[in-house]
Coordinates of C-alpha atoms in Angstrom, one line a residue:
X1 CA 63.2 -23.5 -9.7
X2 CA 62.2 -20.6 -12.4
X3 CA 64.9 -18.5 -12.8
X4 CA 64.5 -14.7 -13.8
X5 CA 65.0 -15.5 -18.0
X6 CA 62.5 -18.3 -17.6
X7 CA 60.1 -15.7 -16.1
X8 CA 60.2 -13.4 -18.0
X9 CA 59.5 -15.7 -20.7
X10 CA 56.7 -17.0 -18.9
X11 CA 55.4 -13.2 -18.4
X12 CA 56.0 -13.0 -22.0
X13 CA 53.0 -15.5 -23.1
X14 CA 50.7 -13.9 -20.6
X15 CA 49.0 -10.6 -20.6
X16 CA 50.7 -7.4 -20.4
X17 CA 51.7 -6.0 -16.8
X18 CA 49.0 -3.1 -15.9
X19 CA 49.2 -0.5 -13.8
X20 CA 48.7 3.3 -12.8
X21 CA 50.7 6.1 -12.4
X22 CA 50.2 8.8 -9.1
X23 CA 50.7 12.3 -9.5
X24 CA 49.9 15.5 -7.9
X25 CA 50.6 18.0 -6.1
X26 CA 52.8 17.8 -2.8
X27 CA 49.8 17.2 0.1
X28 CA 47.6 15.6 -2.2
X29 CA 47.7 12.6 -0.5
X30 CA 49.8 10.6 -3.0
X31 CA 51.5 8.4 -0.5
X32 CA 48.3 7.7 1.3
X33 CA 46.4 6.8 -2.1
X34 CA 49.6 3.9 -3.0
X35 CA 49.1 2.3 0.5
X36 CA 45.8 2.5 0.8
X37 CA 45.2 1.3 -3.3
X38 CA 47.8 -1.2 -2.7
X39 CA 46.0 -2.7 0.4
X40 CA 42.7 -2.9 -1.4
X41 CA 44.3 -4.5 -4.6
X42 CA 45.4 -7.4 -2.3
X43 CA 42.6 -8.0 -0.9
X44 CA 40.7 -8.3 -4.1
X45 CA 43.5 -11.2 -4.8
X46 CA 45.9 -8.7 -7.3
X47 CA 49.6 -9.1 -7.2
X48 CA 50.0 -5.7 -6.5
X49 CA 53.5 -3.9 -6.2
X50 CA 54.7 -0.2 -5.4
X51 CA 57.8 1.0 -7.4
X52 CA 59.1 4.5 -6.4
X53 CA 59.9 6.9 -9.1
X54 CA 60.2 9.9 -6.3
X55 CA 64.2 10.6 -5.8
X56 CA 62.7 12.9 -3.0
X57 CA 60.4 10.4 -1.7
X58 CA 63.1 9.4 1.7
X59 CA 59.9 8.4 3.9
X60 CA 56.8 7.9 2.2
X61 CA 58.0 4.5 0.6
X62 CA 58.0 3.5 4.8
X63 CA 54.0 3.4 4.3
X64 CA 53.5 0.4 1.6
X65 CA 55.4 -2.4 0.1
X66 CA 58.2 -1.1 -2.7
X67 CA 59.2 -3.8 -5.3
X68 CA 62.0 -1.1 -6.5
X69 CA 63.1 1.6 -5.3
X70 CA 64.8 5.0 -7.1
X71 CA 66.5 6.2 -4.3
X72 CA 68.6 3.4 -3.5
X73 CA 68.9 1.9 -7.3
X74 CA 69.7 5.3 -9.4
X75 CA 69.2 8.7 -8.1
X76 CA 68.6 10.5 -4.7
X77 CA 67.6 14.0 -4.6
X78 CA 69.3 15.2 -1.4
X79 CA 73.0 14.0 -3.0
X80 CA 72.1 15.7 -6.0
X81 CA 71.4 18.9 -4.3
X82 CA 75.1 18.6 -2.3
X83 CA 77.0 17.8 -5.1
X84 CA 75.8 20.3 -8.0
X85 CA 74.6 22.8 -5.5
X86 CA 71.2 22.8 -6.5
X87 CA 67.7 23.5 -5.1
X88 CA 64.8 21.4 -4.8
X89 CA 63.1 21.8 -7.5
X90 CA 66.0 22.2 -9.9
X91 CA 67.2 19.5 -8.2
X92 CA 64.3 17.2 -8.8
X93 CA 64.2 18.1 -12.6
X94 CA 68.3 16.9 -13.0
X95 CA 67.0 13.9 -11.4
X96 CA 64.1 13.3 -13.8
X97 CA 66.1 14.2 -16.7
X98 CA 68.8 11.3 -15.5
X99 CA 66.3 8.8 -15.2
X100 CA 64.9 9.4 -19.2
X101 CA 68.9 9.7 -20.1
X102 CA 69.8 6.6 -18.8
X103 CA 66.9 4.5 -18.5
X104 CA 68.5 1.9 -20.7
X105 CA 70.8 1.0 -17.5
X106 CA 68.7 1.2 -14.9
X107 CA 65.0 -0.3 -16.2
X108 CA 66.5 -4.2 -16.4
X109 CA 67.0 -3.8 -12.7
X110 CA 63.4 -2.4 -12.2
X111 CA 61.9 -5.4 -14.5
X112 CA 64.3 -8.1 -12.9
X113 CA 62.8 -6.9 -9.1
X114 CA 59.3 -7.3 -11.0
X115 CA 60.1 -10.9 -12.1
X116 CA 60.9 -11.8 -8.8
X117 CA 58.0 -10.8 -7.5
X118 CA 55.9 -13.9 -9.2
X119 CA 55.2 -16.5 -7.5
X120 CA 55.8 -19.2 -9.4
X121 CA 52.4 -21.3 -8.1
X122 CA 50.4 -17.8 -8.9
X123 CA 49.2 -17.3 -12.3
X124 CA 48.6 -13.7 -11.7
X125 CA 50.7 -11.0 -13.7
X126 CA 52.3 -8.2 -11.5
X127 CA 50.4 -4.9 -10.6
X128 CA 52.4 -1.9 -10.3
X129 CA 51.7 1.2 -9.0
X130 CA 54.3 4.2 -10.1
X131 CA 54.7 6.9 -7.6
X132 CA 55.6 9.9 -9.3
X133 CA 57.3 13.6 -7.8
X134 CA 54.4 16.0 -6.6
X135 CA 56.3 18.8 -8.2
X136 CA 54.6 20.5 -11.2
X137 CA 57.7 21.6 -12.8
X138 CA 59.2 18.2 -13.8
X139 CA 55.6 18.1 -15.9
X140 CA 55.8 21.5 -17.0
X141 CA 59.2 22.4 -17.9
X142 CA 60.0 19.5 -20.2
X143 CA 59.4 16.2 -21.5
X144 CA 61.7 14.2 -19.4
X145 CA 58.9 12.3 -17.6
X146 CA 56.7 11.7 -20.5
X147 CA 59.7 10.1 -22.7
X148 CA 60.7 7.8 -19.1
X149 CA 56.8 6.8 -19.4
X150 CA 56.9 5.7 -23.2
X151 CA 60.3 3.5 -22.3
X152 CA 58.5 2.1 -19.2
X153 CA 55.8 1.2 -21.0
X154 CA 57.8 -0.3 -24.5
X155 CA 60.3 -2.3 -22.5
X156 CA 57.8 -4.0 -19.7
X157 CA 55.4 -4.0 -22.2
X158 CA 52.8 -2.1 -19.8
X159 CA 48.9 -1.0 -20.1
X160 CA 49.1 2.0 -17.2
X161 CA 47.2 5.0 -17.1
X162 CA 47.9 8.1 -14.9
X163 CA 46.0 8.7 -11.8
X164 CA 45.9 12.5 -10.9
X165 CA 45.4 13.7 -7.7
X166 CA 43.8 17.3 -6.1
X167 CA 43.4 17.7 -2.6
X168 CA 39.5 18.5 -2.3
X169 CA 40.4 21.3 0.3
X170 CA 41.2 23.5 -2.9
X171 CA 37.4 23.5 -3.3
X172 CA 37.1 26.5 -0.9
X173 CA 39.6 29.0 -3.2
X174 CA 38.3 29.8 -6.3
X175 CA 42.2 31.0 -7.4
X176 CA 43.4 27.4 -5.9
X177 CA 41.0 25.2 -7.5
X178 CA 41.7 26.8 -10.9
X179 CA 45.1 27.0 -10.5
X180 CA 44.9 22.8 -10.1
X181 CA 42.9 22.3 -12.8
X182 CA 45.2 24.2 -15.1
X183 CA 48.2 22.4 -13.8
X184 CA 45.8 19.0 -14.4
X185 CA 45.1 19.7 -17.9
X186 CA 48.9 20.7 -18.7
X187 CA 50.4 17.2 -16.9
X188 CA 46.8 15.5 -19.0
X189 CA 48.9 17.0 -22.2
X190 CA 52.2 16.3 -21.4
X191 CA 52.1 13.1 -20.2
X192 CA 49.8 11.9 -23.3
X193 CA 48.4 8.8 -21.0
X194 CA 44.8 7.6 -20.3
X195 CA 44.2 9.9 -17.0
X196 CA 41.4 9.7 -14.3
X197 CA 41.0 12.7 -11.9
X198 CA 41.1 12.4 -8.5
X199 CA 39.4 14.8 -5.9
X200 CA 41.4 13.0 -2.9
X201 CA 40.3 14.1 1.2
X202 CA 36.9 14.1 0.3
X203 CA 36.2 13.5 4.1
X204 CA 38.4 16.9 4.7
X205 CA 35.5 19.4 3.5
X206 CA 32.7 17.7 5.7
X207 CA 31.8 19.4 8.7
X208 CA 33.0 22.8 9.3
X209 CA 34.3 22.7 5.7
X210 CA 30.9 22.2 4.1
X211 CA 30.3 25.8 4.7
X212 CA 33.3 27.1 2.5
X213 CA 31.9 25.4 -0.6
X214 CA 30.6 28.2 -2.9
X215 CA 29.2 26.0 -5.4
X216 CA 27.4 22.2 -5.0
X217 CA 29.8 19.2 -5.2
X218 CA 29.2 18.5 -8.9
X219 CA 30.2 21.8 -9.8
X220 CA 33.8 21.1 -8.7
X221 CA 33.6 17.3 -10.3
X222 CA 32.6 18.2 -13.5
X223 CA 34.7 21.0 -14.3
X224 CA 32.4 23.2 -16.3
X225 CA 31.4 27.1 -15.9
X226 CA 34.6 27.7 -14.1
X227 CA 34.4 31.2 -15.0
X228 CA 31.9 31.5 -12.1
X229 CA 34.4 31.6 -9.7
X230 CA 36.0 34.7 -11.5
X231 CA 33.6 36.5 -9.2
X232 CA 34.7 35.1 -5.8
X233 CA 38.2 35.8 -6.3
X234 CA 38.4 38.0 -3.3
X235 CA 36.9 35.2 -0.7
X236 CA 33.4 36.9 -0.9
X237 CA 31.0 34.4 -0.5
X238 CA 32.5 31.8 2.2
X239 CA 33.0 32.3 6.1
X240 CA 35.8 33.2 8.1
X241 CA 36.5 30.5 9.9
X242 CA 38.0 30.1 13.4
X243 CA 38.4 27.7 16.0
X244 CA 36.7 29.2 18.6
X245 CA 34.1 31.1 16.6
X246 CA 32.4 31.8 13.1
X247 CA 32.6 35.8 11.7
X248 CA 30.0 35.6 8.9
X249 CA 31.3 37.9 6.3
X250 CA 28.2 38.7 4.9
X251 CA 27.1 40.7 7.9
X252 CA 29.7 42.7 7.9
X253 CA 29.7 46.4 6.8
X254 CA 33.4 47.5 6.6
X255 CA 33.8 44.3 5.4
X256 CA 31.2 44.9 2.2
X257 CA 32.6 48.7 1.5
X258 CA 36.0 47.0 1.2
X259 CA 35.1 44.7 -0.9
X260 CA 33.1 46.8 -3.3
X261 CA 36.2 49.3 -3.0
X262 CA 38.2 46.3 -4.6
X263 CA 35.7 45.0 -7.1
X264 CA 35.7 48.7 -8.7
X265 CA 39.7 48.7 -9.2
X266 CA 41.0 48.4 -12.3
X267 CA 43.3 46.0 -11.4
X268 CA 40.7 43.7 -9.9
X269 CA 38.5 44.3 -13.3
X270 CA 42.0 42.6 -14.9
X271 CA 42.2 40.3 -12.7
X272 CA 38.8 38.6 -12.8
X273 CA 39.3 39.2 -16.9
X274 CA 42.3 36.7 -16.8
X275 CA 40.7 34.6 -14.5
X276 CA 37.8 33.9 -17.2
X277 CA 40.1 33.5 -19.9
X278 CA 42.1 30.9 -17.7
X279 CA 38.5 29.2 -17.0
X280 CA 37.9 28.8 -20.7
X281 CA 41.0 27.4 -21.5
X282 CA 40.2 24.4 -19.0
X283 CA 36.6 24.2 -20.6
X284 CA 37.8 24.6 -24.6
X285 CA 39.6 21.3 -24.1
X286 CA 37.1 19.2 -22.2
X287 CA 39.4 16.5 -20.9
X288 CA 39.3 17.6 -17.4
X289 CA 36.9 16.1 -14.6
X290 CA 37.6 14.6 -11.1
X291 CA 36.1 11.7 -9.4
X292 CA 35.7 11.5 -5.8
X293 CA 37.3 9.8 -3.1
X294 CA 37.7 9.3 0.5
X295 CA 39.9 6.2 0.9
X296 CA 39.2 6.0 4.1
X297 CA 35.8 4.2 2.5
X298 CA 36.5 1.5 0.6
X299 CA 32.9 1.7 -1.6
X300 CA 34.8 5.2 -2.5
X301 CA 37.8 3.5 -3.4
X302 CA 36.4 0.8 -5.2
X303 CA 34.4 2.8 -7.5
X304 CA 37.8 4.9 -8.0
X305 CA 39.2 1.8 -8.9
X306 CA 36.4 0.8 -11.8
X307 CA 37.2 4.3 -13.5
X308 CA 40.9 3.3 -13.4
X309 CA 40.6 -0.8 -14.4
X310 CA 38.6 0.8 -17.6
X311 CA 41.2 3.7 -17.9
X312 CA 44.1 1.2 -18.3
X313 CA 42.0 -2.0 -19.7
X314 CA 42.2 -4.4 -16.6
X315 CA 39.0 -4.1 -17.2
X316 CA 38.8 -6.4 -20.3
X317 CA 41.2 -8.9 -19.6
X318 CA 40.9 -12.4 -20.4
X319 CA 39.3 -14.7 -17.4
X320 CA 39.1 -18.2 -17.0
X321 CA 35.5 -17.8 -16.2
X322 CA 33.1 -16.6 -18.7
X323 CA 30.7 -15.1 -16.4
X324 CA 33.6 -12.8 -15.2
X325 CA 34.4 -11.7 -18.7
X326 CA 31.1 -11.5 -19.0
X327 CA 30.6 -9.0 -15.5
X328 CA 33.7 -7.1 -16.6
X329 CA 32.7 -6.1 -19.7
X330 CA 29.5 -5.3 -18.0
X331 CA 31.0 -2.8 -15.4
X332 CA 33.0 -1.4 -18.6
X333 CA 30.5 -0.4 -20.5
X334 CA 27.5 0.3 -18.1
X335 CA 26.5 4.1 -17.6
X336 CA 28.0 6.7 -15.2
X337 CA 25.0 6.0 -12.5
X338 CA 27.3 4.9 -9.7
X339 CA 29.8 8.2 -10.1
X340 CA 26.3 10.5 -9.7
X341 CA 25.5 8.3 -6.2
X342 CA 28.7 8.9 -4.8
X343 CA 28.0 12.6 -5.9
X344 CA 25.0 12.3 -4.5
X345 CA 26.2 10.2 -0.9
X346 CA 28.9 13.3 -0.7
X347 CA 26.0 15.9 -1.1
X348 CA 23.9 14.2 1.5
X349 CA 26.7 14.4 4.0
X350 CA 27.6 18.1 3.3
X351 CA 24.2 18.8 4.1
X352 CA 23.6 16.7 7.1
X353 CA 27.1 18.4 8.2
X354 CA 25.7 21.4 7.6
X355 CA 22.6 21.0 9.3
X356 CA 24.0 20.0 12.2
X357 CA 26.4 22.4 12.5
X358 CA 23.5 25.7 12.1
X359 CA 22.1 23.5 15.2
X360 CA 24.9 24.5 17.0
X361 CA 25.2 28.2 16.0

C-alpha cells in the first residue's frame, strides 16, 4: 500500500500537476463552468479534481466533486463576518489575506487531499481546477491572491493558468461590457498568470437577445475599437424589450428629442470623453480578448479547453505515444481557424434567431 510520502515522491518523478484557475464576476457562471469542465475532463480520461478557494462559496461546491475544501479546512466567510463584524466584501478580503498569511499551515493539507487522490494503478498526474471568489475587490485592492497563487504554484509544483469569465449578457450595455473588460485587464495584471478570456452564456443572447447586440459577435471577442460604444452610452441603438411586446426605440419621437436633449449636455459630452479614454486604456495594453462558450455544447467547450491546455502547457506534455505528441503539438501550434468558426457558428445562429423572430413581428 502507497502511503502519502511515497506518493508524493512518486508525483515527484512525474510531470508537474496542471491546472486552471476560475475567476469572475458573481453570475458569471463560475460554478457551472468547474462542473461542467470537470465532467468533460473525465470523460476525456483526466484525473480531474475541484479545490475550493471560495470562503463564501457554502453551496456551489454541492455541484462537482471537491478534493479540498476552504470552508471546512481554514476559513469561512459567514464566521468571519460574526466575529469581526464585517461586511461581505470586507469580509472576503480578511479571508483572502489569511489564506496568503498562513498558507504555510494550511497548503500540506490541500497537497496531502491531492495525493490521495491517485490511484495507485493510474499513471495519470492530478488535474485541479481552483475556484476562486467572484468579487473584484480581493483582485483589485491588494496582492493577497496573487502571492497565495505564486505559493500554490512553488510548493505543488503547478503549471495553471487563470480562466476568466464574463457573462455574454454584458454584450447588450456598452457601460457593462467595458466596465468587465477593465476589471479583466486589472485581475490579467494582478494576477501575473497565463489567462484565457471567457465570454460564458453564450446561448443567453440567442433569440430575443440577438436583437440587443449593437455590434457583430467578433466585435465583443476581439476587444478592439471599444471606443465605439462611447456613443451608445445612453441605450440608443437596441430595443426595449418586454415580455409581452417589443417598443422599437427608433420609432419613437419623445424618445429621439430626449435623447438628443442628453447627447447636447455637458455632462454627457464628459461622460462619453471618459468613456473613450477608458476604451483606450483596454486597447493600449492588448492583452485582452474573450473566447466563446456555451457549455451546454461540448464542441464549445472543447475548443475552450485547447486555448486553456496551450495556456497552461498540457498541451506539450510527454505521451507514451509518439503520434499523440506528435497531434498535440499539432493542435498547439496550428492557426486560430477553429476560434473564427465558432465565431462564425455563433453569428449563424444570431441571425437565424433573428430571422425568425422578424417572422413573428
Amino acid at each position: 500500500m502507497m502511503n502519502s510520502r511515497d506518493k508524493a515522491n512518486s508525483i515527484s518523478r512525474h510531470a508537474p500537476i496542471y491546472g486552471q484557475v476560475v475567476v469572475g464576476a458573481p453570475g458569471s457562471g463560475k460554478t457551472t463552468f468547474c462542473n461542467g469542465m470537470q465532467q468533460y475532463l473525465k470523460l476525456l480520461g483526466r484525473n480531474v479534481w475541484v479545490i475550493n478557494l471560495d470562503p463564501a462559496n457554502d453551496f456551489g461546491t454541492e455541484n462537482y466533486e471537491a478534493v479540498w475544501n476552504v470552508i471546512e479546512n481554514v476559513v469561512h466567510l459567514r464566521k468571519v463576518m460574526e466575529d469581526l463584524e464585517l461586511g461581505p466584501n470586507g469580509g472576503l478580503v480578511y479571508c483572502m489575506e489569511y489564506l496568503d498569511q498562513h498558507a504555510e499551515e494550511w497548503i500540506p493539507s490541500m497537497k496531502e487531499a491531492i495525493l490521495g487522490s491517485i490511484d495507485e494503478e493510474d499513471s495519470n498526474q492530478p488535474y485541479i481546477i481552483f475556484d476562486l471568489p467572484g468579487q473584484s475587490e480581493v483582485y483589485t485592492h491588494g496582492t493577497a491572491v496573487s502571492s497565495l497563487l505564486q505559493k500554490l504554484v512553488k510548493q505543488l509544483d503547478l503549471r495553471i493558468c487563470v480562466v476568466q469569465l464574463v457573462d455574454a449578457t454584458q454584450c447588450r450595455s456598452p457601460p457593462a461590457f467595458l466596465s468587465s473588460t477593465l476589471l479583466g485587464l486589472a485581475a490579467m495584471i494582478r494576477l501575473e498568470l497565463p489567462t484565457v478570456n471567457i465570454l460564458s452564456k453564450t446561448d443567453l443572447i440567442l433569440g430575443n437577445e440577438a436583437k440587443n447586440l449593437l455590434f457583430g459577435m467578433d466585435f465583443f471577442l476581439d476587444c478592439r475599437s471599444l471606443e465605439l460604444l462611447a456613443d451608445y452610452l445612453d441605450g440608443s441603438g437596441t430595443n426595449i424589450q418586454d415580455d409581452d411586446y417589443t417598443i422599437d426605440i427608433a420609432d419613437d419621437a419623445e424618445y429621439q428629442a430626449a435623447r438628443h436633449a442628453v447627447k447636447d449636455s455637458s455632462f454627457w459630452q464628459k461622460h462619453r470623453k471618459l468613456y473613450k479614454a477608458l476604451a483606450e486604456v483596454v486597447e493600449d495594453y492588448g492583452l485582452l480578448n474573450f473566447a466563446p462558450l456555451d457549455v451546454q455544447n461540448a464542441t464549445s467547450v472543447g475548443q475552450v479547453l485547447r486555448a486553456i491546455d496551450q495556456a497552461n502547457g498540457f498541451v506539450f506534455i510527454d505521451q507514451v505515444n509518439k503520434e499523440q505528441v506528435e497531434s498535440l503539438f499539432n493542435v498547439a501550434v496550428q492557426e486560430t481557424e477553429n476560434r473564427f468558426e465558432s465565431i462564425a457558428d455563433i453569428q449563424e445562429r444570431l441571425g437565424r434567431n433573428t430571422e425568425s423572430n422578424d417572422d413573428f413581428r
